């Protein structure tokens, strides 16, 4: 039976980074993954260019039942720390927008860098590796049964991520291990996946598919100023993805369709100028024509713009600034970039990521109930939480 100081299950972003950190401390590390290919999620991230961090990464960009939990790890390994590693490896990158850093060429460079770092410290990769059983040894350590045989270790790190994109190997393994050791879980659910319209709304919105509008989308107290994109079934685009991280089932989304324009003042101005055009034609000056027509077919007031009372105009403009949509659901794990929820942070040390009740058992990355907004924050959590554990395992 082989013995390792540290076994990490999940050779994704967090798993590889932790393996390197632990290896730097001279620990003998086994990195196990059921996939035959390393870092598949990194490879598809950021449209193939991996948005590997965000220069504004900080606790404000994360959702968790305990918003303070991520502070310690994020402050001990920052976006700048990861950027300096990327620079050292001469990986060219650029800021796309809002502090989001992407590789100029390909996400493959990030995977190659992580694999190289792991190999430089002697990490033993075991791919195509299925873990059947995990057992705690007395007085310490773990015994793990896999399709490659039994192994033992002092520290066991669970870095198997969330449930998003099962097509490329996501599983609920981490949650199963947490349950086995009686650790609480915050109910996982898909996030950063946009919205599906209710059936009754589908017919209304279906022919808007492909249309993109600059908006502010608000959901459950969070506001995002970016585009929404109408799809055949609902709303996508960055503002919708961001809102889906905060949205709770049954609640409305409030969409400001004119974030740059005070609609009431704008229409008053038009009225003053004696504009005779219909609402849909006027609105088409500041919103896409297809949407303006649709919107007016739902909400157009009785009187023409030239004759409307201030009160009726206010009401119409309020709908433009606070258009309410109640989605049926978010899109689901097949499209979700992340899984919100996970291992309850109350069960873990924020300093080391070790389970308080189970010495030697660690959880890092997306499997933990810390979920970042769109824009490089989730990888930063993977690096920071992996660094925190890597210093102790
Ligand atoms: C399409 C898409 C695009 C994304 N783009 C970005 C982006 O640009 N920037 C950003 O910050 N975030 C992005 N994310 C989110 C980001 O990829 C994840 O948050 C991050 O990869 C989480 O790292 P992790 O190591 O915790 O989990 P993962 O990277 O998911 O790694 C988990 C590993 O565990 C393995 N595993 C799972 N179950 C088992 C099991 N039972 N036994 C053995 N091994 C197992 C998996 O094969 C995988 O290798 C994106 C996600 C998706 C789906």
Coordinates of C-alpha atoms and ligand atoms in Angstrom, one line a residue:
X1 CA 0.0 0.0 0.0
X2 CA 1.5 3.4 -1.0
X3 CA 1.7 6.2 1.6
X4 CA 1.6 9.9 0.9
X5 CA 1.9 12.9 3.3
X6 CA -1.0 14.5 1.4
X7 CA -3.6 13.2 -1.0
X8 CA -5.6 15.7 -3.0
X9 CA -8.7 14.5 -4.7
X10 CA -9.5 16.7 -7.8
X11 CA -6.7 17.9 -10.1
X12 CA -8.5 21.1 -11.1
X13 CA -7.4 24.7 -10.3
X14 CA -7.5 24.4 -6.5
X15 CA -6.1 20.9 -6.4
X16 CA -3.1 21.6 -8.5
X17 CA -2.3 24.8 -6.8
X18 CA -2.5 23.2 -3.4
X19 CA -0.3 20.3 -4.6
X20 CA 2.4 22.8 -5.6
X21 CA 2.2 24.7 -2.3
X22 CA 2.4 21.5 -0.2
X23 CA 5.2 20.2 -2.4
X24 CA 7.2 23.4 -1.9
X25 CA 7.1 22.5 1.8
X26 CA 8.6 19.1 1.0
X27 CA 5.4 17.2 1.4
X28 CA 4.9 14.0 -0.7
X29 CA 1.7 14.7 -2.6
X30 CA -0.6 12.4 -4.6
X31 CA -3.1 14.2 -6.8
X32 CA -6.0 12.0 -7.9
X33 CA -8.6 12.8 -10.5
X34 CA -11.2 10.5 -12.2
X35 CA -10.7 12.4 -15.5
X36 CA -8.2 11.2 -18.0
X37 CA -7.4 14.9 -18.9
X38 CA -6.1 17.5 -16.5
X39 CA -7.8 20.8 -15.8
X40 CA -10.7 20.5 -18.2
X41 CA -12.7 23.3 -16.6
X42 CA -9.7 25.6 -16.8
X43 CA -9.4 24.8 -20.5
X44 CA -13.0 25.8 -21.3
X45 CA -12.9 28.9 -19.0
X46 CA -13.1 32.4 -20.2
X47 CA -14.1 31.2 -23.7
X48 CA -10.8 29.2 -23.9
X49 CA -8.7 32.1 -22.6
X50 CA -9.1 31.6 -18.9
X51 CA -10.1 34.7 -16.9
X52 CA -7.6 33.7 -14.2
X53 CA -8.1 36.5 -11.7
X54 CA -9.6 39.9 -11.2
X55 CA -7.5 42.8 -9.9
X56 CA -10.4 43.9 -7.7
X57 CA -10.8 40.5 -6.0
X58 CA -12.0 41.0 -2.5
X59 CA -14.7 39.7 -0.2
X60 CA -17.3 42.0 -1.7
X61 CA -17.3 39.9 -4.9
X62 CA -18.3 36.6 -3.1
X63 CA -21.5 35.0 -1.9
X64 CA -21.5 32.8 1.1
X65 CA -23.6 32.1 4.2
X66 CA -20.7 33.6 6.1
X67 CA -19.4 36.6 4.0
X68 CA -16.4 37.0 6.3
X69 CA -15.0 33.5 5.8
X70 CA -13.1 34.2 2.6
X71 CA -11.4 37.4 3.9
X72 CA -8.4 35.6 5.5
X73 CA -7.5 33.4 2.5
X74 CA -8.0 36.2 0.0
X75 CA -5.8 38.6 1.9
X76 CA -3.0 36.0 2.3
X77 CA -2.9 35.1 -1.4
X78 CA -4.0 38.0 -3.6
X79 CA -4.7 38.6 -7.2
X80 CA -1.2 40.3 -7.4
X81 CA 0.4 37.1 -6.0
X82 CA -1.1 35.0 -8.8
X83 CA -0.3 37.7 -11.4
X84 CA 3.3 37.6 -10.5
X85 CA 3.4 33.8 -11.0
X86 CA 1.8 34.2 -14.4
X87 CA 4.3 36.9 -15.3
X88 CA 7.2 34.7 -14.1
X89 CA 6.0 32.0 -16.6
X90 CA 5.9 34.6 -19.4
X91 CA 2.2 34.1 -20.1
X92 CA 0.9 37.1 -21.9
X93 CA -2.4 38.5 -20.6
X94 CA -4.6 41.5 -20.8
X95 CA -7.4 43.2 -18.9
X96 CA -10.6 42.7 -20.9
X97 CA -12.9 44.9 -18.7
X98 CA -13.7 45.5 -15.0
X99 CA -10.4 44.2 -13.8
X100 CA -10.8 40.8 -15.5
X101 CA -7.5 39.3 -16.6
X102 CA -7.4 36.9 -19.5
X103 CA -4.6 35.0 -21.3
X104 CA -3.8 36.6 -24.6
X105 CA -3.5 33.1 -26.2
X106 CA -5.0 30.2 -24.5
X107 CA -6.1 28.7 -21.2
X108 CA -3.8 25.8 -22.0
X109 CA -0.9 28.0 -20.8
X110 CA -2.4 28.1 -17.3
X111 CA -2.9 24.4 -17.2
X112 CA 0.7 23.8 -18.5
X113 CA 2.0 26.2 -15.9
X114 CA 0.1 24.4 -13.0
X115 CA 1.2 20.9 -14.2
X116 CA 4.8 22.1 -14.5
X117 CA 4.7 23.6 -11.0
X118 CA 3.3 20.4 -9.6
X119 CA 5.9 18.3 -11.4
X120 CA 8.7 20.6 -10.2
X121 CA 7.9 19.6 -6.6
X122 CA 7.4 15.9 -7.4
X123 CA 3.6 15.6 -7.3
X124 CA 2.4 12.2 -8.3
X125 CA -0.6 12.5 -10.7
X126 CA -3.0 9.6 -10.7
X127 CA -5.5 10.2 -13.5
X128 CA -8.5 7.9 -14.4
X129 CA -8.7 7.4 -10.6
X130 CA -12.0 6.5 -9.0
X131 CA -12.2 6.8 -5.2
X132 CA -14.5 4.1 -3.8
X133 CA -14.1 4.7 -0.1
X134 CA -12.5 7.0 2.3
X135 CA -11.9 5.9 5.9
X136 CA -10.4 7.8 8.8
X137 CA -7.5 5.9 10.5
X138 CA -6.8 6.0 14.2
X139 CA -5.1 7.9 15.8
X140 CA -4.7 10.0 12.6
X141 CA -4.7 10.0 8.8
X142 CA -6.9 8.4 6.1
X143 CA -7.1 5.2 4.1
X144 CA -8.5 5.5 0.6
X145 CA -9.6 2.8 -1.7
X146 CA -9.4 3.5 -5.4
X147 CA -9.5 1.5 -8.7
X148 CA -5.6 1.8 -8.6
X149 CA -5.4 0.2 -5.1
X150 CA -5.4 1.3 -1.5
X151 CA -3.4 4.3 -0.3
X152 CA -2.9 6.1 3.0
X153 CA -2.2 9.7 3.9
X154 CA -1.8 12.1 6.8
X155 CA -3.8 14.9 5.2
X156 CA -6.7 14.5 2.8
X157 CA -7.7 17.5 0.6
X158 CA -11.0 17.5 -1.2
X159 CA -10.8 19.7 -4.3
X160 CA -13.5 18.1 -6.5
X161 CA -15.3 21.4 -7.3
X162 CA -19.1 21.8 -7.7
X163 CA -21.8 20.2 -9.8
X164 CA -21.6 22.6 -12.8
X165 CA -21.0 21.0 -16.2
X166 CA -21.4 17.3 -15.4
X167 CA -20.5 16.7 -19.1
X168 CA -16.8 17.3 -18.3
X169 CA -16.7 15.3 -15.1
X170 CA -18.3 17.4 -12.3
X171 CA -19.6 15.3 -9.4
X172 CA -21.0 15.7 -6.0
X173 CA -18.1 13.7 -4.5
X174 CA -17.0 16.6 -2.2
X175 CA -20.5 16.9 -0.7
X176 CA -20.7 13.1 -0.2
X177 CA -17.4 13.1 1.8
X178 CA -18.7 16.1 3.8
X179 CA -21.8 14.1 4.7
X180 CA -19.8 11.0 5.5
X181 CA -18.0 13.1 8.1
X182 CA -21.2 14.7 9.3
X183 CA -20.2 18.2 8.1
X184 CA -23.1 20.5 7.1
X185 CA -23.7 21.6 3.6
X186 CA -25.3 24.7 2.3
X187 CA -27.7 23.5 -0.4
X188 CA -25.9 23.6 -3.7
X189 CA -27.5 25.2 -6.7
X190 CA -26.4 26.3 -10.2
X191 CA -25.3 30.0 -10.5
X192 CA -23.8 32.3 -13.1
X193 CA -26.1 30.6 -15.6
X194 CA -28.8 33.2 -16.5
X195 CA -32.6 32.7 -16.4
X196 CA -35.4 30.7 -18.0
X197 CA -38.7 32.5 -18.6
X198 CA -41.9 31.2 -17.2
X199 CA -44.1 29.4 -19.8
X200 CA -46.6 32.3 -19.9
X201 CA -43.7 34.7 -20.8
X202 CA -42.0 32.5 -23.4
X203 CA -44.4 33.3 -26.2
X204 CA -44.0 37.1 -25.5
X205 CA -40.2 37.1 -25.5
X206 CA -39.3 34.3 -27.9
X207 CA -38.9 36.6 -31.0
X208 CA -36.5 38.8 -29.1
X209 CA -33.9 36.1 -29.2
X210 CA -30.4 37.4 -30.0
X211 CA -31.2 40.9 -28.9
X212 CA -28.7 42.5 -26.5
X213 CA -29.4 45.6 -24.3
X214 CA -27.2 47.6 -22.0
X215 CA -29.0 47.5 -18.6
X216 CA -28.8 47.5 -14.8
X217 CA -30.2 44.2 -13.5
X218 CA -31.0 44.0 -9.8
X219 CA -31.7 40.8 -8.0
X220 CA -32.1 40.3 -4.2
X221 CA -30.1 43.5 -3.4
X222 CA -27.3 43.2 -6.0
X223 CA -27.1 45.4 -9.1
X224 CA -25.1 44.7 -12.2
X225 CA -24.5 47.2 -15.0
X226 CA -23.9 45.1 -18.1
X227 CA -25.7 43.7 -21.1
X228 CA -28.6 41.3 -21.0
X229 CA -29.1 38.9 -24.0
X230 CA -32.4 37.4 -24.9
X231 CA -32.2 33.7 -25.8
X232 CA -34.9 31.3 -27.1
X233 CA -35.7 30.3 -23.5
X234 CA -34.8 33.2 -21.2
X235 CA -32.1 35.8 -20.4
X236 CA -28.4 35.4 -20.7
X237 CA -25.5 37.9 -21.1
X238 CA -23.2 39.1 -18.3
X239 CA -25.8 41.1 -16.3
X240 CA -28.1 38.1 -16.2
X241 CA -25.3 35.6 -15.3
X242 CA -24.2 37.9 -12.4
X243 CA -27.8 38.3 -11.2
X244 CA -28.4 34.6 -11.2
X245 CA -25.8 34.3 -8.4
X246 CA -27.9 36.4 -6.1
X247 CA -31.5 35.5 -7.2
X248 CA -33.8 33.5 -5.1
X249 CA -36.5 31.4 -6.6
X250 CA -39.8 33.2 -7.0
X251 CA -38.4 36.7 -6.7
X252 CA -38.6 39.3 -9.5
X253 CA -35.7 40.7 -11.4
X254 CA -35.8 44.5 -11.8
X255 CA -34.3 45.6 -15.1
X256 CA -33.4 49.2 -15.8
X257 CA -33.6 49.4 -19.5
X258 CA -32.2 52.9 -19.7
X259 CA -29.3 53.2 -17.3
X260 CA -27.9 56.3 -19.0
X261 CA -31.1 58.2 -19.7
X262 CA -33.8 59.6 -17.4
X263 CA -36.8 58.4 -19.5
X264 CA -39.3 61.0 -18.1
X265 CA -37.0 64.0 -18.8
X266 CA -36.3 62.5 -22.3
X267 CA -40.0 62.1 -23.2
X268 CA -40.8 65.6 -21.8
X269 CA -38.1 67.0 -24.0
X270 CA -39.6 65.2 -27.0
X271 CA -43.1 66.5 -26.0
X272 CA -41.7 70.1 -25.7
X273 CA -40.2 69.7 -29.2
X274 CA -43.7 68.8 -30.4
X275 CA -42.7 65.2 -31.4
X276 CA -45.7 63.6 -33.1
X277 CA -44.2 60.1 -33.5
X278 CA -45.7 57.1 -31.7
X279 CA -44.0 55.7 -28.6
X280 CA -42.4 52.8 -30.4
X281 CA -40.7 55.0 -32.9
X282 CA -39.5 57.5 -30.2
X283 CA -38.3 54.6 -28.0
X284 CA -36.5 53.1 -30.9
X285 CA -34.2 56.1 -30.8
X286 CA -32.8 54.9 -27.4
X287 CA -33.5 51.2 -27.4
X288 CA -33.2 48.5 -30.1
X289 CA -36.2 48.8 -32.5
X290 CA -37.4 45.2 -32.0
X291 CA -37.5 45.6 -28.3
X292 CA -39.1 49.1 -28.4
X293 CA -42.0 47.7 -30.5
X294 CA -42.5 44.8 -28.2
X295 CA -42.3 46.9 -25.1
X296 CA -44.9 49.3 -26.4
X297 CA -47.2 46.5 -27.5
X298 CA -47.3 45.6 -23.7
X299 CA -47.2 48.9 -21.9
X300 CA -48.0 51.7 -24.3
X301 CA -50.3 54.3 -22.6
X302 CA -53.7 55.3 -24.2
X303 CA -52.8 58.8 -25.2
X304 CA -50.1 59.8 -27.7
X305 CA -46.8 61.1 -26.5
X306 CA -47.7 64.7 -27.4
X307 CA -50.8 64.6 -25.3
X308 CA -50.0 62.4 -22.4
X309 CA -50.4 63.6 -18.8
X310 CA -47.3 63.7 -16.6
X311 CA -48.7 61.0 -14.3
X312 CA -49.3 58.6 -17.2
X313 CA -45.9 59.4 -18.6
X314 CA -44.3 58.8 -15.2
X315 CA -46.0 55.4 -15.0
X316 CA -44.7 54.4 -18.4
X317 CA -41.2 55.6 -17.7
X318 CA -41.2 53.7 -14.3
X319 CA -41.6 50.5 -16.3
X320 CA -38.6 51.4 -18.5
X321 CA -36.5 51.9 -15.4
X322 CA -37.9 49.1 -13.4
X323 CA -39.1 46.4 -15.8
X324 CA -40.0 43.4 -13.7
X325 CA -39.5 39.9 -14.8
X326 CA -40.1 36.8 -12.6
X327 CA -38.1 33.9 -14.1
X328 CA -39.1 30.3 -13.7
X329 CA -35.6 29.2 -12.7
X330 CA -32.0 29.6 -13.6
X331 CA -30.7 27.6 -16.6
X332 CA -29.2 24.7 -14.6
X333 CA -25.9 22.8 -14.1
X334 CA -25.4 22.0 -17.8
X335 CA -24.6 25.7 -18.4
X336 CA -23.8 27.1 -15.0
X337 CA -20.3 28.4 -14.6
X338 CA -20.4 27.6 -10.9
X339 CA -22.2 26.0 -8.1
X340 CA -23.4 28.2 -5.3
X341 CA -23.5 26.7 -1.8
X342 CA -21.3 23.7 -0.7
X343 CA -19.5 22.7 2.4
X344 CA -20.7 25.1 5.2
X345 CA -17.9 27.4 6.1
X346 CA -18.8 27.1 9.8
X347 CA -17.4 23.6 9.6
X348 CA -14.0 24.9 8.3
X349 CA -11.1 26.9 9.7
X350 CA -10.8 30.1 7.6
X351 CA -7.0 30.0 8.2
X352 CA -6.3 26.5 6.9
X353 CA -9.5 25.1 5.3
X354 CA -9.3 22.2 7.7
X355 CA -12.6 20.7 9.0
X356 CA -12.9 21.7 12.6
X357 CA -14.4 18.3 13.6
X358 CA -12.1 16.1 11.4
X359 CA -8.3 16.8 11.9
X360 CA -6.5 16.3 8.6
X361 CA -9.5 16.7 6.3
X362 CA -9.5 19.9 4.1
X363 CA -11.9 21.4 1.6
X364 CA -10.8 23.9 -1.0
X365 CA -12.1 25.7 -4.1
X366 CA -15.6 25.6 -5.4
X367 CA -16.7 22.7 -3.2
X368 CA -16.8 25.2 -0.3
X369 CA -19.7 27.6 0.2
X370 CA -17.8 30.6 -1.3
X371 CA -18.9 31.6 -4.8
X372 CA -17.5 34.5 -6.7
X373 CA -19.1 36.8 -9.2
X374 CA -18.4 36.4 -12.9
X375 CA -15.0 37.9 -13.9
X376 CA -12.1 35.8 -12.6
X377 CA -13.2 35.7 -8.9
X378 CA -13.8 32.0 -8.8
X379 CA -10.3 31.1 -9.9
X380 CA -8.9 33.6 -7.4
X381 CA -10.9 31.8 -4.7
X382 CA -9.4 28.5 -6.0
X383 CA -5.9 29.8 -5.7
X384 CA -6.4 31.6 -2.4
X385 CA -8.1 28.7 -0.6
X386 CA -5.5 26.2 -2.1
X387 CA -2.7 28.4 -0.8
X388 CA -4.2 28.5 2.7
X389 CA -4.5 24.7 2.9
X390 CA -1.2 24.2 1.1
X391 CA 0.7 25.9 3.9
X392 CA -0.7 23.5 6.5
X393 CA -1.4 20.0 5.0
Ligands
LIG1 C1 -17.7 27.3 -18.8 C2 -17.1 27.8 -17.6 C3 -16.3 28.9 -17.7 C4 -15.6 29.4 -16.5 N1 -14.8 30.5 -16.7 C5 -14.3 31.0 -15.6 C6 -13.4 32.1 -15.7 O1 -13.0 32.6 -16.8 N2 -12.9 32.7 -14.5 C7 -13.2 32.2 -13.3 O2 -12.7 32.7 -12.3 N3 -14.0 31.1 -13.2 C8 -14.5 30.5 -14.3 N4 -15.3 29.4 -14.1 C9 -15.4 28.8 -12.8 C10 -14.1 28.0 -12.5 O3 -13.8 27.2 -13.6 C11 -14.3 27.2 -11.2 O4 -14.8 28.0 -10.2 C12 -13.0 26.6 -10.8 O5 -12.5 25.7 -11.8 C13 -13.1 25.8 -9.5 O6 -11.9 25.2 -9.2 P1 -11.9 23.8 -8.4 O7 -10.5 23.3 -8.5 O8 -12.5 24.0 -7.1 O9 -12.8 22.8 -9.2 P2 -12.6 22.2 -10.7 O10 -11.7 23.1 -11.5 O11 -14.0 21.9 -11.2 O12 -11.8 20.9 -10.5 C14 -12.4 19.8 -9.9 C15 -11.7 18.5 -10.3 O13 -12.1 17.4 -9.5 C16 -12.3 16.3 -10.4 N5 -13.4 15.5 -9.8 C17 -14.7 15.7 -9.7 N6 -15.3 14.7 -9.1 C18 -14.3 13.7 -8.8 C19 -14.3 12.4 -8.3 N7 -15.5 11.9 -7.8 N8 -13.2 11.8 -8.2 C20 -12.0 12.3 -8.6 N9 -11.9 13.5 -9.2 C21 -13.1 14.2 -9.3 C22 -12.7 16.9 -11.7 O14 -12.5 16.0 -12.8 C23 -11.9 18.2 -11.7 O15 -10.6 17.9 -12.4 C24 -15.9 28.8 -15.3 C25 -16.6 27.7 -15.2 C26 -17.2 27.2 -16.3 C27 -18.0 25.9 -16.2

